[in-house]
mmCIF file of C-alpha atoms and ligand atoms in Angstrom:
data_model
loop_
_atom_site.group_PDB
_atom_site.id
_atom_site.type_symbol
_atom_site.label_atom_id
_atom_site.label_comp_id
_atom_site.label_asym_id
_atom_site.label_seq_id
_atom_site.Cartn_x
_atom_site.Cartn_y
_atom_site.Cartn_z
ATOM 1 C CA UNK W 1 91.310 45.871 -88.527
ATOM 2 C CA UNK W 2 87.842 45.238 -87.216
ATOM 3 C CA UNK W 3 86.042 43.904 -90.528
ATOM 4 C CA UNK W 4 82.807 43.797 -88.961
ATOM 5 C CA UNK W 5 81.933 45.835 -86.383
ATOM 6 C CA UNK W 6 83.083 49.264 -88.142
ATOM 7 C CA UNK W 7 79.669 50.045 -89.721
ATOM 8 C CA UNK W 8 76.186 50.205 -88.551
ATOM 9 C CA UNK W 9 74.701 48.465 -91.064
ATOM 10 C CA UNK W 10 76.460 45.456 -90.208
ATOM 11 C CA UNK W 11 74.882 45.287 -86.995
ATOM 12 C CA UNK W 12 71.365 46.693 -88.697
ATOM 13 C CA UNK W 13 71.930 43.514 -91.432
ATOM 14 C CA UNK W 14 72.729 41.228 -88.098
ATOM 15 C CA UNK W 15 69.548 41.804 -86.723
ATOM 16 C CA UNK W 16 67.289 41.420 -88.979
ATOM 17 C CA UNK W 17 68.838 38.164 -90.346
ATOM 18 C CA UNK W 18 68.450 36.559 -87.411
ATOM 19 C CA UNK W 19 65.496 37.607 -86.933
ATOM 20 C CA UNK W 20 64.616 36.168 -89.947
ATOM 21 C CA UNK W 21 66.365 32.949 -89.064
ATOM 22 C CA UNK W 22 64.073 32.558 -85.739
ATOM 23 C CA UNK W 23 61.116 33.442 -87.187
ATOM 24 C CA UNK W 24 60.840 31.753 -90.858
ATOM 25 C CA UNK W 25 63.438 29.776 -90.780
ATOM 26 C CA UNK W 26 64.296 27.061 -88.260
ATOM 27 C CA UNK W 27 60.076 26.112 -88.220
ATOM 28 C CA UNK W 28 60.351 25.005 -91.911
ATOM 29 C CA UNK W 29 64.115 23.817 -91.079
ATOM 30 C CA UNK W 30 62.668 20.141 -90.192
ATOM 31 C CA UNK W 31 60.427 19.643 -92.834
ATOM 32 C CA UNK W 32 62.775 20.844 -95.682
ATOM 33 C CA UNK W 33 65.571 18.643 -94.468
ATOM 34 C CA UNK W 34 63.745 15.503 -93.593
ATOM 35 C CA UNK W 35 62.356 15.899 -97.502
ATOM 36 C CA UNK W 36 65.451 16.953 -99.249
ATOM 37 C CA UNK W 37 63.566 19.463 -100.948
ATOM 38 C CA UNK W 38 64.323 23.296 -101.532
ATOM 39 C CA UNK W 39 62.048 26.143 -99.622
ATOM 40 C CA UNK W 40 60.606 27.727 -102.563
ATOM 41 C CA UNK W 41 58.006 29.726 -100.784
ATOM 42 C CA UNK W 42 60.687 31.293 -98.223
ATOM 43 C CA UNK W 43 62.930 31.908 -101.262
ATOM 44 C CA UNK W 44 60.644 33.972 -103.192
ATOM 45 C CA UNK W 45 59.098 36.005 -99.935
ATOM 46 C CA UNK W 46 62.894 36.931 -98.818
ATOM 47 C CA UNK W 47 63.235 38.861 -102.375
ATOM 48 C CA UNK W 48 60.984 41.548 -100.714
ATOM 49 C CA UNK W 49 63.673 42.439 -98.331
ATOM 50 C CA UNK W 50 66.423 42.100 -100.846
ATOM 51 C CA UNK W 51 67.571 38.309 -100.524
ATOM 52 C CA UNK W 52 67.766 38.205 -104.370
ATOM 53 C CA UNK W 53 68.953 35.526 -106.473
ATOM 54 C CA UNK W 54 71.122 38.929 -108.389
ATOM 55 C CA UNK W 55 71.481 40.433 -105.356
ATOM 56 C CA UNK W 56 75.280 40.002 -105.820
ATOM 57 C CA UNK W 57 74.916 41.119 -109.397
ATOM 58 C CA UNK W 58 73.334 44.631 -108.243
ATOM 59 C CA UNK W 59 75.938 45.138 -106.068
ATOM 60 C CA UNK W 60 76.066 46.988 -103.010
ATOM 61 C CA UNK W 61 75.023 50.178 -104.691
ATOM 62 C CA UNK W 62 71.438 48.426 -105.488
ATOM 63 C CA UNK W 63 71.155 47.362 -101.546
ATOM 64 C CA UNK W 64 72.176 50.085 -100.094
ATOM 65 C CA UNK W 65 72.387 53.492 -102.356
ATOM 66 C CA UNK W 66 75.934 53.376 -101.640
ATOM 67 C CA UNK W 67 78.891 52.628 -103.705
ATOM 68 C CA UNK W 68 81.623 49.829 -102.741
ATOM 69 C CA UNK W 69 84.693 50.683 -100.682
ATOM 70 C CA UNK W 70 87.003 53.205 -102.780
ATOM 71 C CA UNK W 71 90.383 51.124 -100.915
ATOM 72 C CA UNK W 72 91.161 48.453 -102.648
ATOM 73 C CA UNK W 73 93.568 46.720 -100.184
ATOM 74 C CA UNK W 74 90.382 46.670 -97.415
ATOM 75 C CA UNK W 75 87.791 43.947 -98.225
ATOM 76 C CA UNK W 76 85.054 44.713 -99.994
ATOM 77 C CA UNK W 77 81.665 46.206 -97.583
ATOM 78 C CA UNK W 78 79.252 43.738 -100.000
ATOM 79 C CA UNK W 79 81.826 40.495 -99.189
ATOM 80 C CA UNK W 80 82.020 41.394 -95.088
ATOM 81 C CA UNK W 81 78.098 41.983 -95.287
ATOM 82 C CA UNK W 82 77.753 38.121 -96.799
ATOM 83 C CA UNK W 83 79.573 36.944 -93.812
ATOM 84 C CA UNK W 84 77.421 38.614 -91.156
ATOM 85 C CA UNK W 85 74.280 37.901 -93.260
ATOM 86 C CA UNK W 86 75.513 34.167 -93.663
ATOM 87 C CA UNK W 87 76.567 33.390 -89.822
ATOM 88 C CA UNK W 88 73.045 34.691 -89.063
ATOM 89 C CA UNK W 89 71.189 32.633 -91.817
ATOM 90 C CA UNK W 90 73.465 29.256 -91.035
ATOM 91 C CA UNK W 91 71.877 29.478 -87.830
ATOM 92 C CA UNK W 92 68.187 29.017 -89.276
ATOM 93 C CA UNK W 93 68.822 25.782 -91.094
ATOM 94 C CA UNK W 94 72.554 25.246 -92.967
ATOM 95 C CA UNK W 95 70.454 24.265 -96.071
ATOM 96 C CA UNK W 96 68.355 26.752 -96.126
ATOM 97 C CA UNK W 97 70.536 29.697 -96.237
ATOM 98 C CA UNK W 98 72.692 27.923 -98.882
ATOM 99 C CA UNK W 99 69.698 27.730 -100.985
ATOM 100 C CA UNK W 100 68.851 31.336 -100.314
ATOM 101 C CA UNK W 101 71.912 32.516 -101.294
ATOM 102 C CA UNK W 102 73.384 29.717 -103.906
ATOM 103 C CA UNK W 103 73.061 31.772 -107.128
ATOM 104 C CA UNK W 104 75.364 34.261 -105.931
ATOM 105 C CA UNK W 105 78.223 31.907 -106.839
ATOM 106 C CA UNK W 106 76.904 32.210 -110.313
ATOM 107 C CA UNK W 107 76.558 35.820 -110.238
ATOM 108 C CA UNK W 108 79.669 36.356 -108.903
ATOM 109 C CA UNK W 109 82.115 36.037 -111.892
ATOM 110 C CA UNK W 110 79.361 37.888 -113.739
ATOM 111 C CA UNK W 111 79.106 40.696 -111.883
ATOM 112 C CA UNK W 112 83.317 41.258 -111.540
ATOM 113 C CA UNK W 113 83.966 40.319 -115.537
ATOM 114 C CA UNK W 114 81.201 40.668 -116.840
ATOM 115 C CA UNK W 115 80.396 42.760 -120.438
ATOM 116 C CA UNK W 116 76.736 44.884 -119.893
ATOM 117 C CA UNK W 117 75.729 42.327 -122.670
ATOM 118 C CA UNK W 118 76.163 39.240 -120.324
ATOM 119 C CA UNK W 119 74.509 41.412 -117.405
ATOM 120 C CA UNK W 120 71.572 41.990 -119.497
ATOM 121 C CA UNK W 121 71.868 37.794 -120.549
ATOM 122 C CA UNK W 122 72.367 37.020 -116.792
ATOM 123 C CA UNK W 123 69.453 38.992 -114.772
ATOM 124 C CA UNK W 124 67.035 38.347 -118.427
ATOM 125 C CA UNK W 125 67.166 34.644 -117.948
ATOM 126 C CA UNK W 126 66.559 34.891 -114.114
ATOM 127 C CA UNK W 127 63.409 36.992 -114.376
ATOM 128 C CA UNK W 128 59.948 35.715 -113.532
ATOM 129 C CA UNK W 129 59.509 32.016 -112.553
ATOM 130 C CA UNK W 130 59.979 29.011 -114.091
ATOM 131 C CA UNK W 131 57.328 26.761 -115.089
ATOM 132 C CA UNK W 132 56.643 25.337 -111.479
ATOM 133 C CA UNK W 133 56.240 28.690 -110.538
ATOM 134 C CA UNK W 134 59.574 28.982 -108.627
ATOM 135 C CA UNK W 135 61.857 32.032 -108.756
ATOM 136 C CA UNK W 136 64.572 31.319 -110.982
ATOM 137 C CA UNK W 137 67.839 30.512 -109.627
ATOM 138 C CA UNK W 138 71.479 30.294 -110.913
ATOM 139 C CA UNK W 139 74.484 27.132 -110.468
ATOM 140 C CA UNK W 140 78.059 27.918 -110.627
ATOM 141 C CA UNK W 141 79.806 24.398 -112.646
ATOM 142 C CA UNK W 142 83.242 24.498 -111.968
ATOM 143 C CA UNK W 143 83.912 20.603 -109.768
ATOM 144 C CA UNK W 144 84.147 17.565 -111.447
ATOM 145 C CA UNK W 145 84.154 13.878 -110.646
ATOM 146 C CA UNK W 146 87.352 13.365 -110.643
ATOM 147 C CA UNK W 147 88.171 17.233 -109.727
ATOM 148 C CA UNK W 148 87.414 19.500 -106.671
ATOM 149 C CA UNK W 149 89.936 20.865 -104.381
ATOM 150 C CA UNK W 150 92.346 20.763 -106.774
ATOM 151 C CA UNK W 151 90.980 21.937 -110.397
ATOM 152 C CA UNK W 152 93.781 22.382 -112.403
ATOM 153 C CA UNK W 153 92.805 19.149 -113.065
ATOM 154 C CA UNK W 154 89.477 20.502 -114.642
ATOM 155 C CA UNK W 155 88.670 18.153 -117.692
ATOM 156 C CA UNK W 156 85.429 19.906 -119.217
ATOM 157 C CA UNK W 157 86.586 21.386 -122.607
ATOM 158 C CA UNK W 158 85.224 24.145 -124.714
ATOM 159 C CA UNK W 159 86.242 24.083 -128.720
ATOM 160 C CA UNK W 160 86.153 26.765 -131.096
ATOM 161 C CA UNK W 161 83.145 26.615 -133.879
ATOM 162 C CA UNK W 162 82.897 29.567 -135.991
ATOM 163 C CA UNK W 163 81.691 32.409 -133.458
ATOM 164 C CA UNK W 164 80.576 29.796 -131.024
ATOM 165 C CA UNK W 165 82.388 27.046 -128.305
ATOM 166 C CA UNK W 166 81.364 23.307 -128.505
ATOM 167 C CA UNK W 167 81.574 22.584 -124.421
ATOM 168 C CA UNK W 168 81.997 18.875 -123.447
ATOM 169 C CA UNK W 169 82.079 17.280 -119.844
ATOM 170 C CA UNK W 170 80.559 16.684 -116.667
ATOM 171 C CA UNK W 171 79.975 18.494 -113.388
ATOM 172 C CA UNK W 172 79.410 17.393 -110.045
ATOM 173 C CA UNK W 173 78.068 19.170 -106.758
ATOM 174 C CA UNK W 174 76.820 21.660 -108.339
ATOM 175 C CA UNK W 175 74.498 23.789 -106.222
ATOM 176 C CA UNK W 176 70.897 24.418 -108.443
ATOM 177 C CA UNK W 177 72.448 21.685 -110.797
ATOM 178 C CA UNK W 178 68.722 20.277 -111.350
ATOM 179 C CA UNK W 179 66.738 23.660 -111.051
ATOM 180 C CA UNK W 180 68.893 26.507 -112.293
ATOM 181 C CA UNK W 181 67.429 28.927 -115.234
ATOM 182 C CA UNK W 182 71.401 29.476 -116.252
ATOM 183 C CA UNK W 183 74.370 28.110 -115.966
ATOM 184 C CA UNK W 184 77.836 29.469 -115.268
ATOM 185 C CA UNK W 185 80.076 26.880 -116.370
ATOM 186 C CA UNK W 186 84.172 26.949 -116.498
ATOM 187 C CA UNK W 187 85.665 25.127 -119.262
ATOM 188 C CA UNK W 188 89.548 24.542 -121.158
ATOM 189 C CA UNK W 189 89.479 26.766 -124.453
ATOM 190 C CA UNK W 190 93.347 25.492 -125.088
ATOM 191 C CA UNK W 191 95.135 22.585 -123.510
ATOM 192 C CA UNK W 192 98.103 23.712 -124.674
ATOM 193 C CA UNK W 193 97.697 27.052 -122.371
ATOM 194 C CA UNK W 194 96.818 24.874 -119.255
ATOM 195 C CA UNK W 195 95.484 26.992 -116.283
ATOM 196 C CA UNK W 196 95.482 30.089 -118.634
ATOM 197 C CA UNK W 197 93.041 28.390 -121.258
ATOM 198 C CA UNK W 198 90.331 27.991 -118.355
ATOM 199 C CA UNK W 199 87.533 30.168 -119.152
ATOM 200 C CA UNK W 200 83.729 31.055 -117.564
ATOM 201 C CA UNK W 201 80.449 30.577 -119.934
ATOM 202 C CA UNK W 202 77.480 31.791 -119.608
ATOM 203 C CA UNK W 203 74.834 28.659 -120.185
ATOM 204 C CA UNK W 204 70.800 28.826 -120.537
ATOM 205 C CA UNK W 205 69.105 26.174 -119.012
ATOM 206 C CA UNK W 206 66.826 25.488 -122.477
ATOM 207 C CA UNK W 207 70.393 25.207 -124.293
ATOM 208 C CA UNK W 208 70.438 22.469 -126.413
ATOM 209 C CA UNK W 209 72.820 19.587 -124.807
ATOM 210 C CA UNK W 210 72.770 20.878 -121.062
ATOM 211 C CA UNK W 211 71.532 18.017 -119.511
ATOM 212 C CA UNK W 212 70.954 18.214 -115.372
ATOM 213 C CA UNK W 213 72.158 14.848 -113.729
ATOM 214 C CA UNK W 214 71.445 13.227 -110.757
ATOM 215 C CA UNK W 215 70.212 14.759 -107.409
ATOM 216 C CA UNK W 216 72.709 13.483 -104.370
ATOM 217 C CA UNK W 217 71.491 12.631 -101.277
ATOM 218 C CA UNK W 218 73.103 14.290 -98.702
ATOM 219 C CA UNK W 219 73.659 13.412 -94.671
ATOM 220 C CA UNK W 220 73.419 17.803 -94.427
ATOM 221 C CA UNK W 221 72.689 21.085 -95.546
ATOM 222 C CA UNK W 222 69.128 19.017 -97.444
ATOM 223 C CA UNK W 223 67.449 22.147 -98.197
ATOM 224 C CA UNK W 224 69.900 23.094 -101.101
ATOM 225 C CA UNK W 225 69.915 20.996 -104.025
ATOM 226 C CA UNK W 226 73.213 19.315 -104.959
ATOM 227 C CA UNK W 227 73.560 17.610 -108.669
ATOM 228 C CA UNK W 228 75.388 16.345 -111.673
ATOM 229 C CA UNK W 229 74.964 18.468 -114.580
ATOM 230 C CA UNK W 230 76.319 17.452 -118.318
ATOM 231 C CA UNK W 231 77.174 19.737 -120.735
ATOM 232 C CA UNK W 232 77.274 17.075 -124.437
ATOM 233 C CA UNK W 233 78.239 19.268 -127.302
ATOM 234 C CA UNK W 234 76.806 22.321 -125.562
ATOM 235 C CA UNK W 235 77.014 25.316 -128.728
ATOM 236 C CA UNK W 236 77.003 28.720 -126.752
ATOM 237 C CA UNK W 237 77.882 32.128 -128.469
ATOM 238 C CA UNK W 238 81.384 33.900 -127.876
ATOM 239 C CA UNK W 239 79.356 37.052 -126.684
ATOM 240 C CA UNK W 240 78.760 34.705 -123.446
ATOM 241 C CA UNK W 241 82.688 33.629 -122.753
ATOM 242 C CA UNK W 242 83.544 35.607 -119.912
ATOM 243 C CA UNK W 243 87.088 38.009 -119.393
ATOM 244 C CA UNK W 244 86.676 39.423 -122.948
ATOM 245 C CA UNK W 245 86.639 43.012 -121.807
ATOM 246 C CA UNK W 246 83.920 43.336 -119.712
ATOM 247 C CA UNK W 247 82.623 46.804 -118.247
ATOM 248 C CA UNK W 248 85.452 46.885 -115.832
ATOM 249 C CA UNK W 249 87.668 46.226 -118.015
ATOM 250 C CA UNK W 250 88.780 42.912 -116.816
ATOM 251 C CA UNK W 251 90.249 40.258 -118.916
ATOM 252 C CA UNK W 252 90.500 36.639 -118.555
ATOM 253 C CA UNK W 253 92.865 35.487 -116.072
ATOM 254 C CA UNK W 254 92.255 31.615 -116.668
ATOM 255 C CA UNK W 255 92.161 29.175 -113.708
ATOM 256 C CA UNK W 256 93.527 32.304 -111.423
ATOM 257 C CA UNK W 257 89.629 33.759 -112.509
ATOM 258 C CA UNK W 258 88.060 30.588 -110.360
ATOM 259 C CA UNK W 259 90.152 31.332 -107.316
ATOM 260 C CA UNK W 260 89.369 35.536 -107.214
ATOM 261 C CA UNK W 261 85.730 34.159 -107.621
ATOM 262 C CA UNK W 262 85.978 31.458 -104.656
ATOM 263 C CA UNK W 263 88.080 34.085 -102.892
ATOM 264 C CA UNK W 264 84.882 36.322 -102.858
ATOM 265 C CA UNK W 265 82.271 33.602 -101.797
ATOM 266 C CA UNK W 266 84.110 31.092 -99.576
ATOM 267 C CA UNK W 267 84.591 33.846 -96.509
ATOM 268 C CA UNK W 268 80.459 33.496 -96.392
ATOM 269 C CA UNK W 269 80.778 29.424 -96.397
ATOM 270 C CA UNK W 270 83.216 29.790 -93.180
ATOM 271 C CA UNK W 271 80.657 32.135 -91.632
ATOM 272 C CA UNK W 272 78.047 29.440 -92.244
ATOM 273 C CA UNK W 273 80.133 27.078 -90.166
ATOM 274 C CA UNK W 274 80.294 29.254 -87.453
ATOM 275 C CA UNK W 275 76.856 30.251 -87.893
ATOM 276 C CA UNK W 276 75.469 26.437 -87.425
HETATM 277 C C1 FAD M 301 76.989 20.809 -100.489
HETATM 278 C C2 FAD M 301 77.999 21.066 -101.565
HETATM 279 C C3 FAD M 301 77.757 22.039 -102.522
HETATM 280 C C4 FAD M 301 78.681 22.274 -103.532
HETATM 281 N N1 FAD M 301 78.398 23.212 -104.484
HETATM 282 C C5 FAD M 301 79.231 23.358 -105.537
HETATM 283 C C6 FAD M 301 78.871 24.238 -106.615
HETATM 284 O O1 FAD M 301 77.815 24.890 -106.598
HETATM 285 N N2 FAD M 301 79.717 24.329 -107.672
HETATM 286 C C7 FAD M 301 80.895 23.627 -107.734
HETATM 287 O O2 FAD M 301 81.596 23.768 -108.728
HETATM 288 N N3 FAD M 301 81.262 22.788 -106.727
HETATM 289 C C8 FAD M 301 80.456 22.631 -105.637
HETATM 290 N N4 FAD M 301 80.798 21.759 -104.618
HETATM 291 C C9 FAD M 301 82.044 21.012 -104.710
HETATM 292 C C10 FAD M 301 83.088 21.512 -103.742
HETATM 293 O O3 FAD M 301 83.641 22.710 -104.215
HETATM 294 C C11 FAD M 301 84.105 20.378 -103.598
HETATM 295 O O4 FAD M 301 83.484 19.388 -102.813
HETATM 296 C C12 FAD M 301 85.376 20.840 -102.993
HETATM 297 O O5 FAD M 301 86.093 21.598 -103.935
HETATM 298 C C13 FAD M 301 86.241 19.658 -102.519
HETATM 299 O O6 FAD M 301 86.410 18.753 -103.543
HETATM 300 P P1 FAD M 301 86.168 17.182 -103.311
HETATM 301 O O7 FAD M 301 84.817 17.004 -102.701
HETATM 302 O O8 FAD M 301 86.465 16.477 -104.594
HETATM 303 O O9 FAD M 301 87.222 16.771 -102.210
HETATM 304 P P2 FAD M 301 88.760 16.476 -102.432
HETATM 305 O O10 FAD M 301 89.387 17.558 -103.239
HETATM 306 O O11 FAD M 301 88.919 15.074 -102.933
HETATM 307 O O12 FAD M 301 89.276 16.567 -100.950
HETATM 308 C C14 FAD M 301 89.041 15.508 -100.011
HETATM 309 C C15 FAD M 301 89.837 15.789 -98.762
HETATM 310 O O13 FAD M 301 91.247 15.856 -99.075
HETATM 311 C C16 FAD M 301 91.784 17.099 -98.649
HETATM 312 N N5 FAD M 301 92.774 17.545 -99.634
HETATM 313 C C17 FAD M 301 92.559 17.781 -100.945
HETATM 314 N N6 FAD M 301 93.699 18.155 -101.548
HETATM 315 C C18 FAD M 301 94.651 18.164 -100.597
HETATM 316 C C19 FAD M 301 96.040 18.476 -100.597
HETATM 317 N N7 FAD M 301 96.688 18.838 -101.709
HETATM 318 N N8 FAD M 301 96.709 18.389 -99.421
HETATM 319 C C20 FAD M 301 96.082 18.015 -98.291
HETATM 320 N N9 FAD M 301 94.763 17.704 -98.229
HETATM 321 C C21 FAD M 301 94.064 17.771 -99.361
HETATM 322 C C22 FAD M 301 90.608 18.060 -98.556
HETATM 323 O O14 FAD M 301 90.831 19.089 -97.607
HETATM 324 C C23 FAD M 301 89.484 17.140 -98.101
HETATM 325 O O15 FAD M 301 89.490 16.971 -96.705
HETATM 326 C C24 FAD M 301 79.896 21.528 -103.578
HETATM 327 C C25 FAD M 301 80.149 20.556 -102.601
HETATM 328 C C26 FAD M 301 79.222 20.331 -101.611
HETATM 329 C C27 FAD M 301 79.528 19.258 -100.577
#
């Protein structure tokens, strides 16, 4: 199967990605890297050609009028477009694309298991800019110090209070850690369950006890912001767990809910490397 070259808006998206990578990206590539610091300006003028921080969460319908692929055993059209549009940004600065496209992780889990309530929660606290006048931007929490290829071993833990969960622990790489307007941050409900007690929150940054960590310095990819980010007694409602219906009618699959949402972003990270 030829996964993309069978549509014409592959090759439409191709072009003017790299174009965009030529022409805005790899002059600002040098001076973003060399300061570690994340292209704010480029991030909020690529929104006018639908490089979105939701853009995942609108969905291909929202980019392109058109709904997703009906066959569910061919890979989804808005998955093969990230990997076109990724190899083409990669080649503009590594860093740069990942910042230009880092909240999608976030969105990601929101937009497949989502309710309509934690849509509305989602795209409300990304709208406008944040008090430095930035466009707001998303982090996905799921690695841990002492956890990332293999995160069964996930120690973060959310406890029941009333209609809310207490979430405890520390997160580390996290994309946005520093910057991001909300947090979507994967926690154990139930030790007892193991992988099937893992479960996806829905954090605002202003939440009381979500406290952004240290910025890493990095030998690559400079231009995206990589940090520590502690959640100490963090109280968030049970409206904003994740897999409790949602308007697909999803539930929560536990730890096997982390992998279908790396499954859907890490094909764009491998583009990236071939992209560079
Ligand atoms: C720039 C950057 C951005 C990131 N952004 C995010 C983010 O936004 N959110 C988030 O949650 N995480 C993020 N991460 C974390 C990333 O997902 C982890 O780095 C990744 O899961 C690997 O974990 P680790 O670094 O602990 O390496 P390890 O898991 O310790 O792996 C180290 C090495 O051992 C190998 N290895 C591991 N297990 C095995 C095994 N069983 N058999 C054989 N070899 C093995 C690996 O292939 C690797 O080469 C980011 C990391 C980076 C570098």
């Amino acid at each position: 199967m030829d996964l993309f070259h069978d549509n014409p808006m592959f090759s439409a998206v191709r072009q003017m990605l790299g174009a965009f990578a030529k022409q805005s990206m790899r002059p600002i590539a040098m001076k973003h890297d060399t300061e570690e610091s994340m292209p704010w300006e480029l991030m909020k003028s690529a929104q006018g050609f639908g490089l979105t921080q939701t853009s995942v969460l609108d969905g291909r319908k929202k980019l392109t009028g058109v709904e997703d692929d009906p066959d569910p055993k061919k890979p989804k059209t808005q998955i093969r477009l990230s990997v076109v549009g990724s190899e083409e940004l990669a080649f503009g600065c590594a860093g740069i694309s990942l910042a230009l496209a880092g909240s999608g992780l976030a969105a990601s889990p929101v937009a497949r298991m989502g309710t309509a309530e934690q849509k509305d929660e989602f795209r409300k606290l990304m709208a406008g800019l944040d008090d430095k006048g930035h466009i707001k931007v998303a982090a996905m929490a799921l690695s841990e110090p002492a956890t990332g290829s293999d995160i069964s071993g996930l120690t973060t833990t959310a406890r029941p209070d009333g209609d809310h969960w207490i979430i405890r622990g520390s997160k580390q790489w996290i994309k946005n850690g520093q910057s991001a307007a909300v947090y979507v941050v994967w926690a154990q409900t139930d030790d007892a369950a193991g992988r099937a007690g893992v479960r996806g929150f829905i954090v605002g940054r202003e939440t009381p006890g979500l406290v952004p960590g240290r910025k890493e310095t990095k030998l690559g990819i400079r231009a995206s912001e990589t940090a520590q980010v502690h959640f100490e007694d963090v109280r968030v409602h049970e409206d904003m767990m994740l897999g409790i219906g949602g308007s697909t009618g999803t539930g929560a699959g536990g730890l096997a809910d982390t992998k279908k949402m790396l499954d859907g972003t890490r094909p764009a990270v491998g583009a990236q490397a071939v992209g560079i």
